Tab-separated table of C-alpha atoms in Angstrom:
chain	number	residue	atom	x	y	z
A	3	LEU	CA	55.873	-13.184	105.132
A	4	GLU	CA	53.594	-11.391	107.548
A	5	LYS	CA	55.817	-9.260	109.907
A	6	ALA	CA	59.108	-10.327	108.537
A	7	LYS	CA	61.409	-7.631	107.281
A	8	GLY	CA	62.547	-9.611	104.288
A	9	VAL	CA	61.683	-12.627	102.234
A	10	LYS	CA	63.024	-15.935	103.115
A	11	ILE	CA	65.050	-17.434	100.406
A	12	GLU	CA	62.757	-20.422	100.140
A	13	ASP	CA	59.754	-18.065	99.546
A	14	PHE	CA	61.435	-15.825	97.020
A	15	GLN	CA	60.287	-17.823	94.001
A	16	LYS	CA	56.742	-17.790	95.245
A	17	LEU	CA	56.949	-13.998	95.533
A	18	LYS	CA	58.105	-13.728	91.957
A	19	VAL	CA	55.132	-15.809	90.840
A	20	PHE	CA	52.681	-13.640	92.748
A	21	ILE	CA	54.177	-10.488	91.271
A	22	GLY	CA	54.070	-12.003	87.785
A	23	ILE	CA	50.421	-12.945	88.181
A	24	GLU	CA	49.500	-9.496	89.353
A	25	ARG	CA	51.408	-7.925	86.482
A	26	GLU	CA	49.689	-10.203	83.919
A	27	GLN	CA	46.262	-9.496	85.382
A	28	ALA	CA	46.948	-5.781	85.130
A	29	MET	CA	48.150	-6.188	81.554
A	30	ASP	CA	45.133	-8.369	80.711
A	31	ALA	CA	42.810	-5.733	82.052
A	32	LYS	CA	44.560	-3.118	79.977
A	33	ARG	CA	44.467	-5.310	76.850
A	34	LYS	CA	40.771	-6.018	77.438
A	35	GLU	CA	40.086	-2.344	77.760
A	36	THR	CA	41.998	-1.702	74.518
A	37	ARG	CA	40.200	-4.582	72.776
A	38	LEU	CA	36.772	-3.454	73.897
A	39	ALA	CA	37.516	0.071	72.806
A	40	ARG	CA	38.700	-1.281	69.423
A	41	GLU	CA	35.646	-3.498	69.049
A	42	LYS	CA	33.471	-0.514	69.780
A	43	VAL	CA	35.258	1.477	67.042
A	44	VAL	CA	34.958	-1.458	64.566
A	45	ALA	CA	31.265	-1.953	65.408
A	46	ALA	CA	30.645	1.727	64.813
A	47	ALA	CA	32.538	1.519	61.507
A	48	LYS	CA	30.526	-1.577	60.507
A	49	GLU	CA	27.330	0.251	61.350
A	50	VAL	CA	28.407	3.124	59.122
A	51	LEU	CA	29.251	0.672	56.304
A	52	GLN	CA	25.941	-1.133	56.758
A	53	GLY	CA	24.191	2.216	56.541
A	54	LYS	CA	25.943	2.896	53.238
A	55	VAL	CA	24.947	-0.556	51.990
A	56	ASP	CA	21.337	0.027	53.064
A	57	GLU	CA	21.361	3.346	51.216
A	58	ALA	CA	22.799	1.697	48.095
A	59	THR	CA	20.243	-1.118	48.390
A	60	LYS	CA	17.458	1.434	48.661
A	61	THR	CA	18.728	3.075	45.473
A	62	LEU	CA	18.875	-0.343	43.803
A	63	GLU	CA	15.304	-1.151	44.869
A	64	ALA	CA	14.142	2.095	43.273
A	65	ILE	CA	15.870	1.042	40.036
A	66	ILE	CA	14.288	-2.428	40.271
A	67	ALA	CA	10.844	-0.831	40.596
A	68	LYS	CA	11.513	1.228	37.462
A	69	VAL	CA	12.842	-1.811	35.605
A	70	ALA	CA	9.529	-3.550	36.352
A	71	THR	CA	7.815	-0.995	34.109
A	72	ILE	CA	10.200	-1.969	31.304
A	73	GLU	CA	9.337	-5.642	31.820
A	74	GLU	CA	5.628	-4.791	31.523
A	75	ALA	CA	6.241	-2.733	28.367
A	76	GLU	CA	8.351	-5.558	26.949
A	77	LYS	CA	5.546	-8.065	27.587
A	78	THR	CA	2.981	-5.798	25.930
A	79	LEU	CA	5.279	-5.240	22.958
A	80	LEU	CA	5.696	-8.955	22.289
A	81	GLU	CA	2.297	-10.338	23.270
A	82	GLY	CA	-0.497	-7.809	23.090
A	83	PHE	CA	0.588	-4.800	21.042
A	84	THR	CA	-2.113	-3.785	18.573
A	85	GLY	CA	-0.759	-0.463	17.305
A	86	THR	CA	0.922	0.336	14.008
A	87	SER	CA	4.540	-0.498	13.217
A	88	ASP	CA	5.463	3.175	13.745
A	89	GLU	CA	3.962	3.053	17.230
A	90	ALA	CA	5.800	-0.216	17.909
A	91	PHE	CA	9.122	1.255	16.774
A	92	LYS	CA	8.489	4.276	18.985
A	93	LYS	CA	7.832	1.958	21.927
A	94	CYS	CA	11.087	0.109	21.153
A	95	ASP	CA	12.973	3.423	21.159
A	96	GLU	CA	11.434	4.359	24.502
A	97	ILE	CA	12.389	1.020	26.065
A	98	GLU	CA	15.943	1.305	24.731
A	99	ALA	CA	16.350	4.875	26.004
A	100	THR	CA	14.963	3.966	29.423
A	101	SER	CA	17.135	0.833	29.602
A	102	LYS	CA	20.200	2.904	28.790
A	103	GLU	CA	19.320	5.351	31.571
A	104	TYR	CA	18.893	2.534	34.111
A	105	ARG	CA	22.125	0.877	33.019
A	106	GLU	CA	23.945	4.125	33.675
A	107	GLU	CA	22.353	4.294	37.128
A	108	LEU	CA	23.454	0.706	37.832
A	109	GLU	CA	26.993	1.434	36.666
A	110	ALA	CA	27.149	4.467	38.940
A	111	LEU	CA	25.847	2.333	41.823
A	112	ARG	CA	28.469	-0.332	41.071
A	113	LYS	CA	31.236	2.223	41.642
A	114	VAL	CA	29.883	3.298	45.053
A	115	PRO	CA	31.572	0.451	47.072
A	116	GLN	CA	34.949	1.688	45.831
A	117	THR	CA	34.470	4.754	48.050
A	118	TRP	CA	33.820	2.574	51.101
A	119	THR	CA	37.393	1.243	51.231
A	120	GLU	CA	39.035	4.650	51.523
A	121	ASN	CA	40.963	4.897	54.852
A	122	LEU	CA	39.385	1.604	55.918
A	123	GLU	CA	40.998	-0.480	58.684
A	124	PRO	CA	42.412	-3.837	57.483
A	125	GLU	CA	40.031	-5.929	59.623
A	126	LEU	CA	37.058	-4.137	57.995
A	127	LYS	CA	38.077	-4.865	54.400
A	128	VAL	CA	36.801	-8.468	54.515
A	129	PHE	CA	33.464	-7.282	55.903
A	130	CYS	CA	33.295	-4.540	53.260
A	131	SER	CA	34.160	-7.014	50.497
A	132	ALA	CA	31.285	-9.286	51.537
A	133	LEU	CA	28.854	-6.368	51.466
A	134	SER	CA	30.150	-5.257	48.053
A	135	GLN	CA	29.758	-8.759	46.601
A	136	GLY	CA	26.174	-8.968	47.840
A	137	LEU	CA	25.356	-5.657	46.177
A	138	GLU	CA	27.107	-6.725	42.966
A	139	MET	CA	25.015	-9.904	42.740
A	140	LYS	CA	21.826	-7.849	43.040
A	141	ILE	CA	23.058	-5.408	40.355
A	142	ARG	CA	23.820	-8.295	37.992
A	143	ALA	CA	20.323	-9.702	38.518
A	144	VAL	CA	18.817	-6.374	37.446
A	145	GLU	CA	21.175	-6.205	34.475
A	146	GLY	CA	19.877	-9.629	33.451
A	147	LYS	CA	16.372	-8.199	33.286
A	148	LEU	CA	17.608	-5.286	31.175
A	149	ASN	CA	19.420	-7.711	28.854
A	150	LYS	CA	16.172	-9.629	28.457
A	151	ALA	CA	14.407	-6.378	27.588
A	152	SER	CA	17.093	-5.592	24.994
A	153	TYR	CA	16.576	-9.011	23.415
A	154	ALA	CA	12.817	-8.421	23.382
A	155	VAL	CA	13.311	-5.067	21.635
A	156	THR	CA	15.552	-6.672	19.008
A	157	ARG	CA	12.948	-9.367	18.409
A	158	ALA	CA	10.113	-6.825	18.294
A	159	ARG	CA	12.009	-4.670	15.793
A	160	ALA	CA	12.498	-7.666	13.505
A	161	GLU	CA	8.810	-8.614	13.719
A	162	ASN	CA	7.637	-5.044	13.208
A	163	GLN	CA	9.922	-4.605	10.218
A	164	LYS	CA	7.792	-7.224	8.484
A	165	LYS	CA	4.661	-5.474	9.754
A	166	ALA	CA	5.950	-2.139	8.410
A	167	ILE	CA	6.467	-3.694	4.972
A	168	THR	CA	2.953	-5.133	5.071
A	169	GLU	CA	1.506	-1.744	6.060
A	170	VAL	CA	3.290	0.013	3.190
A	171	ILE	CA	2.049	-2.636	0.754
A	172	GLU	CA	-1.520	-2.271	2.046
A	173	THR	CA	-1.354	1.524	1.773
A	174	GLU	CA	0.185	1.262	-1.676
A	175	ASN	CA	-2.693	-0.961	-2.806
A	176	VAL	CA	-5.155	1.703	-1.644
A	177	VAL	CA	-3.229	4.471	-3.432
A	178	LEU	CA	-2.948	2.447	-6.641
A	179	SER	CA	-6.644	1.577	-6.528
A	180	ILE	CA	-7.393	5.322	-6.396
A	181	LEU	CA	-5.028	6.143	-9.261
A	182	ARG	CA	-6.344	3.287	-11.405
A	183	PHE	CA	-9.949	4.238	-10.677
A	184	HIS	CA	-9.255	7.832	-11.733
A	185	ARG	CA	-7.540	6.580	-14.864
A	186	MET	CA	-10.485	4.348	-15.808
A	187	GLU	CA	-13.046	7.045	-14.994
A	188	LYS	CA	-11.257	9.530	-17.236
A	189	ALA	CA	-10.284	6.902	-19.867
A	190	LEU	CA	-6.623	7.917	-19.594
A	191	THR	CA	-3.477	6.188	-20.667
A	192	ALA	CA	-0.785	5.796	-18.016
A	193	GLU	CA	1.216	8.525	-19.760
A	194	ALA	CA	-1.770	10.884	-19.759
A	195	LEU	CA	-2.298	10.275	-16.033
A	196	TYR	CA	1.349	11.125	-15.370
A	197	ALA	CA	0.997	14.337	-17.382
A	198	GLU	CA	-2.084	15.269	-15.354
A	199	ILE	CA	-0.003	15.043	-12.174
A	200	HIS	CA	3.270	16.444	-13.518
A	201	SER	CA	2.349	18.932	-16.247
A	202	SER	CA	5.867	20.107	-16.964
A	203	GLU	CA	7.837	18.391	-19.710
A	204	GLU	CA	10.980	18.848	-17.664
A	205	GLY	CA	12.012	16.993	-14.555
A	206	ALA	CA	9.958	14.292	-12.880
A	207	MET	CA	6.984	14.010	-10.540
A	208	ASP	CA	7.811	15.022	-6.969
A	209	TYR	CA	6.036	14.112	-3.762
A	210	PHE	CA	4.132	17.363	-3.425
A	211	GLU	CA	2.661	17.111	-6.938
A	212	PHE	CA	1.652	13.533	-6.166
A	213	LYS	CA	0.078	14.517	-2.823
A	214	ALA	CA	-1.817	17.461	-4.344
A	215	PHE	CA	-3.243	15.215	-7.054
A	216	ILE	CA	-4.231	12.294	-4.822
A	217	GLU	CA	-6.196	14.663	-2.600
A	218	LYS	CA	-8.407	15.915	-5.460
A	219	CYS	CA	-8.636	13.000	-7.910
A	220	GLU	CA	-11.582	10.648	-8.414
A	221	ARG	CA	-11.821	7.972	-5.719
A	222	PRO	CA	-13.639	4.641	-5.870
A	223	PRO	CA	-16.532	3.938	-3.534
A	224	VAL	CA	-16.031	1.675	-0.544
A	225	PRO	CA	-17.606	-1.722	-1.323
A	226	PRO	CA	-21.047	-1.579	0.300
A	227	ALA	CA	-21.395	-3.600	3.477
A	228	ALA	CA	-23.798	-6.500	3.454
A	229	LYS	CA	-27.247	-5.207	4.098
A	230	LYS	CA	-28.747	-6.184	7.392
A	231	GLU	CA	-32.309	-6.096	8.527
A	232	GLU	CA	-33.188	-4.571	11.845
A	233	VAL	CA	-36.350	-5.204	13.699
A	234	LYS	CA	-37.692	-2.042	15.311
A	235	GLU	CA	-40.655	-1.914	17.571
A	236	GLU	CA	-42.812	1.163	17.228
A	237	GLU	CA	-44.673	2.833	20.057
A	238	ASN	CA	-47.925	1.057	19.153
A	239	GLY	CA	-46.247	-2.329	19.439
A	240	ASP	CA	-46.031	-3.038	15.701
A	241	VAL	CA	-42.818	-4.548	14.413
A	242	LYS	CA	-41.147	-2.883	11.458
A	243	LYS	CA	-38.217	-4.134	9.399
A	244	GLU	CA	-35.706	-1.580	8.226
A	245	GLU	CA	-32.799	-2.171	5.872
A	246	GLU	CA	-29.409	-0.759	6.752
A	247	GLY	CA	-26.903	0.557	4.256
A	248	ALA	CA	-26.653	4.105	3.127
A	249	GLU	CA	-24.957	5.317	-0.021
A	250	ALA	CA	-21.440	3.902	-0.301
A	251	GLU	CA	-18.688	6.171	0.949
A	252	LEU	CA	-15.528	6.891	-0.981
A	253	VAL	CA	-12.307	5.063	-0.177
A	254	PRO	CA	-10.591	7.197	2.498
A	255	LEU	CA	-7.243	8.806	1.767
A	256	PRO	CA	-4.216	7.416	3.630
A	257	SER	CA	-2.527	9.694	6.142
A	258	GLU	CA	0.256	12.001	4.987
A	259	ASP	CA	2.838	9.867	6.798
A	260	ASP	CA	1.609	6.795	4.915
A	261	LEU	CA	1.607	8.674	1.602
A	262	VAL	CA	5.228	9.674	2.185
A	263	LYS	CA	6.194	6.060	2.881
A	264	VAL	CA	4.494	4.847	-0.284
A	265	PHE	CA	6.038	7.550	-2.463
A	266	ARG	CA	9.482	6.896	-0.999
A	267	SER	CA	9.074	3.170	-1.657
A	268	TRP	CA	8.550	4.075	-5.313
A	269	THR	CA	11.673	6.174	-5.652
A	270	ALA	CA	15.333	5.267	-5.843
A	271	ALA	CA	16.026	7.881	-3.165
A	272	ALA	CA	14.329	5.696	-0.546
A	273	ALA	CA	17.005	3.032	-0.947
A	274	GLU	CA	19.686	5.602	-0.190
A	275	GLY	CA	18.122	6.646	3.112
A	276	THR	CA	17.329	10.204	2.026
A	277	PRO	CA	15.319	12.096	4.687
A	278	GLU	CA	11.573	12.231	4.179
A	279	PRO	CA	10.492	15.166	2.016
A	280	GLN	CA	9.431	18.263	3.924
A	281	ALA	CA	7.394	21.218	2.677
A	282	GLU	CA	10.493	23.407	2.487
A	283	ASP	CA	12.526	20.881	0.465
A	284	HIS	CA	13.610	22.301	-2.893
A	285	ASN	CA	14.440	18.920	-4.402
A	286	PRO	CA	12.276	16.149	-2.889
A	287	PRO	CA	12.502	12.578	-4.241
A	288	SER	CA	11.061	12.322	-7.745
A	289	LEU	CA	9.378	9.585	-9.753
A	290	SER	CA	10.053	9.129	-13.455
A	291	LYS	CA	7.311	8.666	-16.020
A	292	GLU	CA	8.571	5.200	-16.876
A	293	ASP	CA	8.434	3.980	-13.272
A	294	PHE	CA	5.046	5.612	-12.657
A	295	CYS	CA	3.453	4.078	-15.755
A	296	VAL	CA	4.562	0.620	-14.631
A	297	LEU	CA	2.995	1.188	-11.208
A	298	VAL	CA	-0.400	2.376	-12.453
A	299	LYS	CA	-0.784	-0.391	-15.011
A	300	ILE	CA	-4.332	-1.757	-15.152
A	301	LEU	CA	-4.669	-5.511	-15.449
A	302	MET	CA	-7.857	-7.432	-16.105
A	303	LYS	CA	-8.598	-11.122	-16.033
A	304	VAL	CA	-10.646	-12.878	-18.747
A	305	VAL	CA	-13.644	-14.486	-17.036
A	306	ALA	CA	-15.547	-15.512	-20.166
A	307	GLU	CA	-14.265	-16.337	-23.633
A	308	GLY	CA	-14.326	-13.354	-25.953
A	309	THR	CA	-12.577	-11.954	-28.990
A	310	MET	CA	-9.881	-9.349	-29.427
A	311	THR	CA	-10.541	-7.190	-32.491
A	312	GLU	CA	-8.396	-4.811	-34.511
A	313	THR	CA	-10.578	-1.713	-34.044
A	314	MET	CA	-12.883	-0.118	-31.536
A	315	ASP	CA	-15.855	-0.721	-33.849
A	316	ILE	CA	-16.972	-4.334	-33.358
A	317	ALA	CA	-18.641	-4.610	-36.764
A	318	GLU	CA	-15.752	-3.200	-38.777
A	319	GLY	CA	-12.775	-4.623	-36.872
A	320	GLY	CA	-11.281	-7.949	-37.828
A	321	THR	CA	-10.729	-10.615	-35.191
A	322	ILE	CA	-7.167	-10.941	-33.919
A	323	ARG	CA	-7.788	-14.028	-31.760
A	324	ARG	CA	-10.015	-15.435	-29.070
A	325	LEU	CA	-9.153	-14.829	-25.444
A	326	GLU	CA	-9.237	-17.823	-23.119
A	327	VAL	CA	-10.653	-17.818	-19.591
A	328	GLY	CA	-7.898	-17.049	-17.094
A	329	GLU	CA	-5.795	-14.953	-19.455
A	330	ILE	CA	-4.558	-11.554	-18.277
A	331	VAL	CA	-4.631	-8.379	-20.372
A	332	GLU	CA	-3.102	-4.979	-19.694
A	333	VAL	CA	-5.417	-2.037	-20.329
A	334	LEU	CA	-3.611	0.517	-22.493
A	335	SER	CA	-6.479	2.998	-22.691
A	336	GLY	CA	-10.207	3.247	-22.163
A	337	PRO	CA	-12.788	2.172	-21.403
A	338	GLU	CA	-14.848	3.846	-24.119
A	339	MET	CA	-18.410	3.281	-25.252
A	340	GLU	CA	-18.807	1.417	-28.557
A	341	ASP	CA	-21.852	3.068	-30.133
A	342	SER	CA	-23.245	0.231	-32.243
A	343	ALA	CA	-23.342	-2.450	-29.533
A	344	LYS	CA	-23.558	-0.036	-26.575
A	345	VAL	CA	-20.769	-1.764	-24.680
A	346	GLN	CA	-17.659	-0.523	-22.862
A	347	ARG	CA	-14.426	-1.556	-24.596
A	348	VAL	CA	-10.757	-1.202	-23.754
A	349	HIS	CA	-7.626	-1.060	-25.837
A	350	CYS	CA	-5.420	-3.743	-24.287
A	351	LYS	CA	-2.468	-6.099	-24.678
A	352	ALA	CA	-2.575	-9.814	-23.895
A	353	LEU	CA	0.258	-10.797	-21.579
A	354	LYS	CA	0.330	-14.298	-23.011
A	355	ASP	CA	1.633	-13.337	-26.447
A	356	GLY	CA	1.760	-9.534	-26.555
A	357	GLN	CA	-1.127	-9.210	-29.055
A	358	VAL	CA	-2.765	-5.753	-28.957
A	359	GLY	CA	-6.392	-5.023	-29.764
A	360	TYR	CA	-9.816	-4.063	-28.449
A	361	VAL	CA	-11.894	-6.153	-26.026
A	362	SER	CA	-15.333	-5.616	-24.523
A	363	ILE	CA	-15.550	-5.515	-20.740
A	364	ALA	CA	-19.078	-6.945	-20.730
A	365	THR	CA	-22.034	-7.503	-23.013
A	366	ASN	CA	-24.905	-5.031	-23.177
A	367	THR	CA	-26.897	-7.503	-21.043
A	368	GLY	CA	-24.322	-7.442	-18.257
A	369	THR	CA	-22.385	-10.665	-18.867
A	370	LYS	CA	-18.762	-9.955	-17.977
A	371	PHE	CA	-15.819	-10.752	-20.222
A	372	LEU	CA	-13.199	-8.957	-18.126
A	373	GLU	CA	-12.825	-8.086	-14.447
A	374	ASP	CA	-10.085	-6.575	-12.313
A	375	GLY	CA	-7.318	-9.054	-11.618
A	376	GLY	CA	-3.891	-10.297	-12.562
A	377	TYR	CA	-1.834	-8.328	-10.067
A	378	PHE	CA	-1.190	-11.278	-7.747
A	379	TRP	CA	0.165	-14.660	-8.762
A	380	THR	CA	0.565	-17.989	-6.978
A	381	VAL	CA	3.789	-19.991	-7.271
A	382	THR	CA	3.063	-23.407	-8.805
A	383	THR	CA	6.683	-24.539	-9.224
A	384	GLU	CA	9.466	-23.782	-6.746
A	385	ALA	CA	11.883	-21.190	-8.109
A	386	PHE	CA	14.313	-18.466	-7.102
A	387	LEU	CA	14.100	-14.695	-7.343
A	388	SER	CA	16.836	-13.297	-9.565
A	389	THR	CA	18.252	-9.799	-9.780
A	390	ALA	CA	17.938	-9.409	-13.574
A	391	LEU	CA	15.479	-10.103	-16.356
A	392	ALA	CA	17.878	-12.582	-17.937
A	393	ALA	CA	17.199	-15.950	-16.313
A	394	SER	CA	20.696	-17.219	-17.159
A	395	MET	CA	22.530	-14.337	-15.449
A	396	PRO	CA	24.435	-15.587	-12.352
A	397	PRO	CA	23.752	-13.938	-8.973
A	398	PRO	CA	26.205	-11.219	-7.865
A	399	SER	CA	29.307	-12.625	-6.153
A	400	GLY	CA	29.605	-12.134	-2.424
A	401	GLY	CA	25.913	-11.261	-2.049
A	402	LYS	CA	23.089	-12.995	-0.235
A	403	PRO	CA	21.871	-16.315	-1.656
A	404	PRO	CA	18.830	-15.887	-3.929
A	405	ARG	CA	15.413	-15.852	-2.274
A	406	LYS	CA	13.538	-19.115	-2.782
A	407	LEU	CA	9.875	-19.017	-3.764
A	408	LYS	CA	7.851	-21.767	-2.135
A	409	LEU	CA	4.850	-23.576	-3.558
A	410	GLY	CA	1.663	-21.616	-2.941
A	411	GLU	CA	3.492	-18.379	-2.136
A	412	MET	CA	1.878	-15.176	-3.405
A	413	VAL	CA	3.779	-12.600	-5.475
A	414	GLU	CA	2.661	-9.267	-6.904
A	415	MET	CA	3.434	-8.387	-10.511
A	416	ARG	CA	5.447	-5.133	-10.589
A	417	THR	CA	6.349	-4.968	-14.289
A	418	ILE	CA	4.736	-6.231	-17.459
A	419	PRO	CA	6.200	-9.623	-18.473
A	420	GLU	CA	9.004	-9.529	-21.030
A	421	MET	CA	10.567	-12.306	-23.072
A	422	ASP	CA	14.099	-13.369	-22.166
A	423	ALA	CA	15.530	-13.949	-25.639
A	424	ALA	CA	18.200	-16.388	-24.457
A	425	THR	CA	15.891	-18.777	-22.592
A	426	LYS	CA	12.566	-18.023	-24.325
A	427	MET	CA	11.043	-17.443	-20.897
A	428	LEU	CA	8.403	-14.836	-20.115
A	429	ARG	CA	9.605	-13.044	-16.971
A	430	PHE	CA	8.577	-10.098	-14.838
A	431	LYS	CA	9.662	-8.254	-11.714
A	432	CYS	CA	7.616	-9.170	-8.657
A	433	ARG	CA	7.297	-8.456	-4.960
A	434	CYS	CA	6.682	-11.222	-2.430
A	435	LYS	CA	3.558	-10.600	-0.394
A	436	SER	CA	4.983	-12.260	2.737
A	437	ASP	CA	8.141	-10.189	3.239
A	438	GLY	CA	8.313	-7.559	0.471
A	439	ALA	CA	11.339	-9.164	-1.214
A	440	THR	CA	11.625	-8.126	-4.884
A	441	GLY	CA	13.218	-9.724	-7.921
A	442	TYR	CA	12.525	-11.316	-11.285
A	443	VAL	CA	10.564	-14.528	-11.694
A	444	THR	CA	9.523	-16.693	-14.635
A	445	LEU	CA	5.860	-16.731	-15.614
A	446	SER	CA	6.134	-19.340	-18.346
A	447	GLY	CA	8.640	-20.873	-20.703
A	448	PRO	CA	9.557	-24.008	-22.646
A	449	GLY	CA	9.341	-25.986	-19.407
A	450	GLY	CA	5.752	-24.970	-18.719
A	451	VAL	CA	3.892	-22.490	-16.532
A	452	TYR	CA	5.448	-21.552	-13.186
A	453	LEU	CA	2.808	-19.134	-11.851
A	454	LYS	CA	-0.945	-18.834	-12.063
A	455	ALA	CA	-3.112	-15.770	-11.547
A	456	ALA	CA	-4.574	-15.675	-8.043
């Protein structure tokens, strides 16, 4: 084309191609500039999103660190907790409250990615979705740990419920040992002991009367520990033996919290979930004379054959019958000193046949006829707990199946055995030592003996 004033016809197509190429190169440069500018904007947006994800991840890591403390508490609760059931329940409450707090934090964190998509460019939504899914997976992993902690708390509560029952039973045994000791020391009937606690003829014994009495009544001594001999070396090198064992201490009183639990377990109000009695209560749970007298019954086991007589005086009283070794008697009153033989005697009733008379606790030379026992019984024939004294009464419809008593299981006698007229079975209300379940069980009947004194 050089110096020509026009374009030859045969070169015109070539000119069009050159112009087209130049135009495309210019457009490509412009598109590249636009693309690079766009990529720069997207990269900046991604960096902002990544910063938000990093911030959310940092928050999540803080929650994970706090959840680790729950995992440690959960492990301690299930494997190495040595506190009381109350302390265990408190620990369960703390774990549940903390877990709830962390769950709320996780739920709040889960909603954060929703704010990332506001005014977001379409090409960034896929990138944002991937980041959100990664965060969600981490949140679910933490929630799994919290779910495990919740399961552990449920399991711990179930285990500690049994422990709580055992603790109440153990405390009750201490309280009853104190009440029975006071009764024997003062030679009181069960009714007289009740009157000493609740002097009014109206109403029934309340918790505060019970507490005031238990704090001042006679208490038995703690069984003396086995005496040990210590070898002490004196300054001059001689070796001296010294016996340990001071005067026996009295059985310590349970704490007020434990006393409340025991008293509530004795009252019908406890079954209704009534709040624990407070000092300002005007009408705290009460205990009737009938229920109290059953609780403070004194049972003794015959350990040597003896006789039951009609009167306190051995010489003047006629013989009712001989008592066999292993029999159980309920002390109605006493003990009192029989002047002629100089022995302690009790007015009692034989559980075997209901015969009432007087029996010596021991001879004047120390040979025992009776000793404490008869409260706990071992199952010798598999049976079921029933809800009523009558053995033939069917269980309530729609309720739980009756509790089965296994061979060798231990039960505590709660009421004095009574005869079921329909079946001729001697039955009493008991409490299972293993789980605190209560109900009626057969002691003996036409089919034989179903329990034996432990």
